[in-house]
PDB file of C-alpha atoms in Angstrom:
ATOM      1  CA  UNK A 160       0.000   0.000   0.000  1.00 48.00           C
ATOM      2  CA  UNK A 161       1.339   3.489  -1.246  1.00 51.00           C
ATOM      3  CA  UNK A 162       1.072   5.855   1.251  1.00 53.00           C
ATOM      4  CA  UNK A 163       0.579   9.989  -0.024  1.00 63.00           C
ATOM      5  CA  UNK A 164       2.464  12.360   1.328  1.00 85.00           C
ATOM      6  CA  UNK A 165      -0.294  15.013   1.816  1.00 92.00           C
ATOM      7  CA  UNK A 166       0.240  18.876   2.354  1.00 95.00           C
ATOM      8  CA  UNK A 167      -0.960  20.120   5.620  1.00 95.00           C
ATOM      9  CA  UNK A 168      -4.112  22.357   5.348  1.00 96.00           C
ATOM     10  CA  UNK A 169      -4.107  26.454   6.486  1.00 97.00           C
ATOM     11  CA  UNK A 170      -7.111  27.102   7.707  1.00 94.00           C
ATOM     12  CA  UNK A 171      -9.200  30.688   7.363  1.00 90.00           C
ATOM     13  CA  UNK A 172      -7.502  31.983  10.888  1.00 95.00           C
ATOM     14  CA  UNK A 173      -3.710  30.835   9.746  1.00 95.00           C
ATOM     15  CA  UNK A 174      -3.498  27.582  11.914  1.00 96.00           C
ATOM     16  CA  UNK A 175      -2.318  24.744  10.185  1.00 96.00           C
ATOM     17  CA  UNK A 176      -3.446  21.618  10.824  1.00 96.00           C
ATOM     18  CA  UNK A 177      -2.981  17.798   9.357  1.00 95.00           C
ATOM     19  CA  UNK A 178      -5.419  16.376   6.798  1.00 95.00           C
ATOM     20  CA  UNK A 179      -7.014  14.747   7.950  1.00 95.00           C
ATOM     21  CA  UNK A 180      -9.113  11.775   6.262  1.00 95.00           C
ATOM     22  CA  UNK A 181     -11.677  10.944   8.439  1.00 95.00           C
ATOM     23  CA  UNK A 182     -12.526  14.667   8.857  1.00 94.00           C
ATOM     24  CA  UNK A 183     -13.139  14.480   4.867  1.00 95.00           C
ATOM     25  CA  UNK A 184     -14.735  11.203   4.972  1.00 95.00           C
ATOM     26  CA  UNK A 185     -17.153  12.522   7.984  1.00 93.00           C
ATOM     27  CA  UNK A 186     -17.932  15.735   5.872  1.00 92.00           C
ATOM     28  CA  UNK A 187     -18.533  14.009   2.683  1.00 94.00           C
ATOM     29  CA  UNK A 188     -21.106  11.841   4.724  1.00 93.00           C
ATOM     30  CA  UNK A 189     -22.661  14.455   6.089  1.00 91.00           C
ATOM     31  CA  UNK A 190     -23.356  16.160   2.766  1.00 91.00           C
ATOM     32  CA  UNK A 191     -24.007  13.429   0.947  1.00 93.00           C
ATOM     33  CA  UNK A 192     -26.655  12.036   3.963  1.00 91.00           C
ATOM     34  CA  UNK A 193     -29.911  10.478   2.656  1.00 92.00           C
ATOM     35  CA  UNK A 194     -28.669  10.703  -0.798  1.00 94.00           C
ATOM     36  CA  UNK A 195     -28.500   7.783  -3.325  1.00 95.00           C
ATOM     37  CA  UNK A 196     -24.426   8.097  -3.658  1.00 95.00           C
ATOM     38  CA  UNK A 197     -22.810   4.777  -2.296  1.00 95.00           C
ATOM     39  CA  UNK A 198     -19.839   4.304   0.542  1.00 94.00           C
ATOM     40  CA  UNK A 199     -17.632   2.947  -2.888  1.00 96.00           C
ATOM     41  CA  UNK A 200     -18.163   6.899  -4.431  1.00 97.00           C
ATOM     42  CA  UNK A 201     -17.732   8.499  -1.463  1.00 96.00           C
ATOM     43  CA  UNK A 202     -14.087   6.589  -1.176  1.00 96.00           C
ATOM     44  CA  UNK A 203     -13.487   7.157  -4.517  1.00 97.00           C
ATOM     45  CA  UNK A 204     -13.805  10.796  -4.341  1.00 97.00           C
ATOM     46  CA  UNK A 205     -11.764  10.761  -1.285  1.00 97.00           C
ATOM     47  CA  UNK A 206      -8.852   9.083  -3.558  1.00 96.00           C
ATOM     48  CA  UNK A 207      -9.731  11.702  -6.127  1.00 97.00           C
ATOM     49  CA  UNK A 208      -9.517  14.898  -3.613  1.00 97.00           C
ATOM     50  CA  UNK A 209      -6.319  12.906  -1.647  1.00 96.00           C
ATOM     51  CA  UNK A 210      -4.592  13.058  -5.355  1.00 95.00           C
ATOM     52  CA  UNK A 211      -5.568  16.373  -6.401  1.00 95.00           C
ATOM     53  CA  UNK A 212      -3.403  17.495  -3.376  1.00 95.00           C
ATOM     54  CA  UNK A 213      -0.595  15.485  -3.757  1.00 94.00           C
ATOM     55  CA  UNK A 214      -0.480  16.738  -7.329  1.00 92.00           C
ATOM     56  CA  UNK A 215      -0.424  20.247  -6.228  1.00 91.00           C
ATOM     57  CA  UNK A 216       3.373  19.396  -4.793  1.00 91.00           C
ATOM     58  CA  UNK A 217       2.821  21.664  -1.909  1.00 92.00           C
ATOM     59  CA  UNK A 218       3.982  21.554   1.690  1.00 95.00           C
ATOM     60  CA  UNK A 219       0.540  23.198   2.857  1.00 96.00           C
ATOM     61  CA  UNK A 220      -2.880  24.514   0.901  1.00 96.00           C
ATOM     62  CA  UNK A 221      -5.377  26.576   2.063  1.00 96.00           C
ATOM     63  CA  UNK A 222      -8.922  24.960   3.642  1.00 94.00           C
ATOM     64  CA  UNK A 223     -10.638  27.465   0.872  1.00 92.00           C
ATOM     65  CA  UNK A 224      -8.608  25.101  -1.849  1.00 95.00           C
ATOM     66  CA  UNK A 225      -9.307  21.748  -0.106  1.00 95.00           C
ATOM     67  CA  UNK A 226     -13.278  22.864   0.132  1.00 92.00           C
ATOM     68  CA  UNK A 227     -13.422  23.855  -3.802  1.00 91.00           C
ATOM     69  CA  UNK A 228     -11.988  19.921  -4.144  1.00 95.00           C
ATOM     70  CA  UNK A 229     -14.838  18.525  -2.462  1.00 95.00           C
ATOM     71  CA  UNK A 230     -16.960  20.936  -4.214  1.00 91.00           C
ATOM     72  CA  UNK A 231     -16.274  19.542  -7.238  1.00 94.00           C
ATOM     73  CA  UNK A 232     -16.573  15.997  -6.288  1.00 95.00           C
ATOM     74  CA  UNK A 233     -19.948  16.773  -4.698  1.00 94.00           C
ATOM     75  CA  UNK A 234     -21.367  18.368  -8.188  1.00 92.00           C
ATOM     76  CA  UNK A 235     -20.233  14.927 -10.214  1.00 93.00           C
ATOM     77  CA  UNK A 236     -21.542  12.989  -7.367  1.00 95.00           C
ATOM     78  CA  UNK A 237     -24.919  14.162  -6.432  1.00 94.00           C
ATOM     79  CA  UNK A 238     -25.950  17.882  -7.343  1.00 90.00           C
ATOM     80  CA  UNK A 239     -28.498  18.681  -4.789  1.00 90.00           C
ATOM     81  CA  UNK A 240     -25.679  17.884  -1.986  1.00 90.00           C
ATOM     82  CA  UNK A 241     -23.545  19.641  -3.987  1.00 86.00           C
ATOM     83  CA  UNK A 242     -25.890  22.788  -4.203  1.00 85.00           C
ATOM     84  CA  UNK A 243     -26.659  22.513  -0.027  1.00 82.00           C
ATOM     85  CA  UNK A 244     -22.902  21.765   0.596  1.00 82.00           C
ATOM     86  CA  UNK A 245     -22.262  25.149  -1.292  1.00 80.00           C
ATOM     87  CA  UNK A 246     -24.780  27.079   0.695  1.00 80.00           C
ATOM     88  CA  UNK A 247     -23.238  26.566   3.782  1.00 77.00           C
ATOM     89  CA  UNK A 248     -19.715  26.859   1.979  1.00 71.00           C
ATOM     90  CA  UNK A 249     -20.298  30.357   0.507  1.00 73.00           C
ATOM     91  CA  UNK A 250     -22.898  31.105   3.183  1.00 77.00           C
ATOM     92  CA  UNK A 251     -25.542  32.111   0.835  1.00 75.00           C
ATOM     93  CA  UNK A 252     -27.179  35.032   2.003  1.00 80.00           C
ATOM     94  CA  UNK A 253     -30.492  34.580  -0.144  1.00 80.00           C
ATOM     95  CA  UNK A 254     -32.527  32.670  -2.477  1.00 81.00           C
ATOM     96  CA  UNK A 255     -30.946  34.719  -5.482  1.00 79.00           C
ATOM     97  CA  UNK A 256     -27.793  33.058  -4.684  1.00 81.00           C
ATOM     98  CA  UNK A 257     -29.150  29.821  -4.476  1.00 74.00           C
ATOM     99  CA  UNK A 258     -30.936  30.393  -8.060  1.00 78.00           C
ATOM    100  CA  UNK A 259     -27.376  31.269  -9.128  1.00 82.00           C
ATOM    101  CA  UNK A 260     -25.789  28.444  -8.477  1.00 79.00           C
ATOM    102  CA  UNK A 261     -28.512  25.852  -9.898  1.00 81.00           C
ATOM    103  CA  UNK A 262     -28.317  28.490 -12.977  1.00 83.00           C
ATOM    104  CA  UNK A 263     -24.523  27.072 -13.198  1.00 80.00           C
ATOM    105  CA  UNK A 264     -25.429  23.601 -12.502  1.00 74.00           C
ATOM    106  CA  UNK A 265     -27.810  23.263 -15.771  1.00 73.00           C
TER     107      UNK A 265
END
């Protein structure tokens, strides 16, 4: 088993902290709850996001990188998680920028 050698994430008040998988795994759950996406997607968009920033070949990268990942792999996996997930994420002020965003989607 290959083992990544992943950057440490800065969060929005400067501390830096280690990824950390289960944190991801545990988000990606919660989003993703009482949605049709199986436990075999959710690991493989883990993989995905794990080798997105490995490929970056950086010693740290922000929490506002690491949450566009998983924003990404929330839109292929299930787009009405991905559209809550992003309301909290961007804290959405209104329904116009919820309308936005679904504008994107289609």
């Amino acid at each position: 088993m290959v083992e990544l050698n992943l950057p440490r994430i800065v969060k929005r008040d400067k501390t830096i902290e280690s990824f950390d998988k289960h944190k991801l795994r545990n988000g990606l759950i919660k989003a993703l709850e009482k949605r049709p996406v199986s436990t075999v997607e959710i690991d493989k968009a883990i993989g995905r996001i794990e080798r997105r920033l490995v490929g970056e070949g950086l010693p740290e990268v922000s929490s506002d990188f690491l949450g566009e990942c998983v924003m990404k792999e929330l839109r292929e996996l299930d787009q009405v998680a991905y559209v809550c997930f992003a309301s909290v994420y961007r804290s959405f002020q209104d329904v116009n920028e919820f309308h936005d965003e679904i504008s994107r989607l289609l």
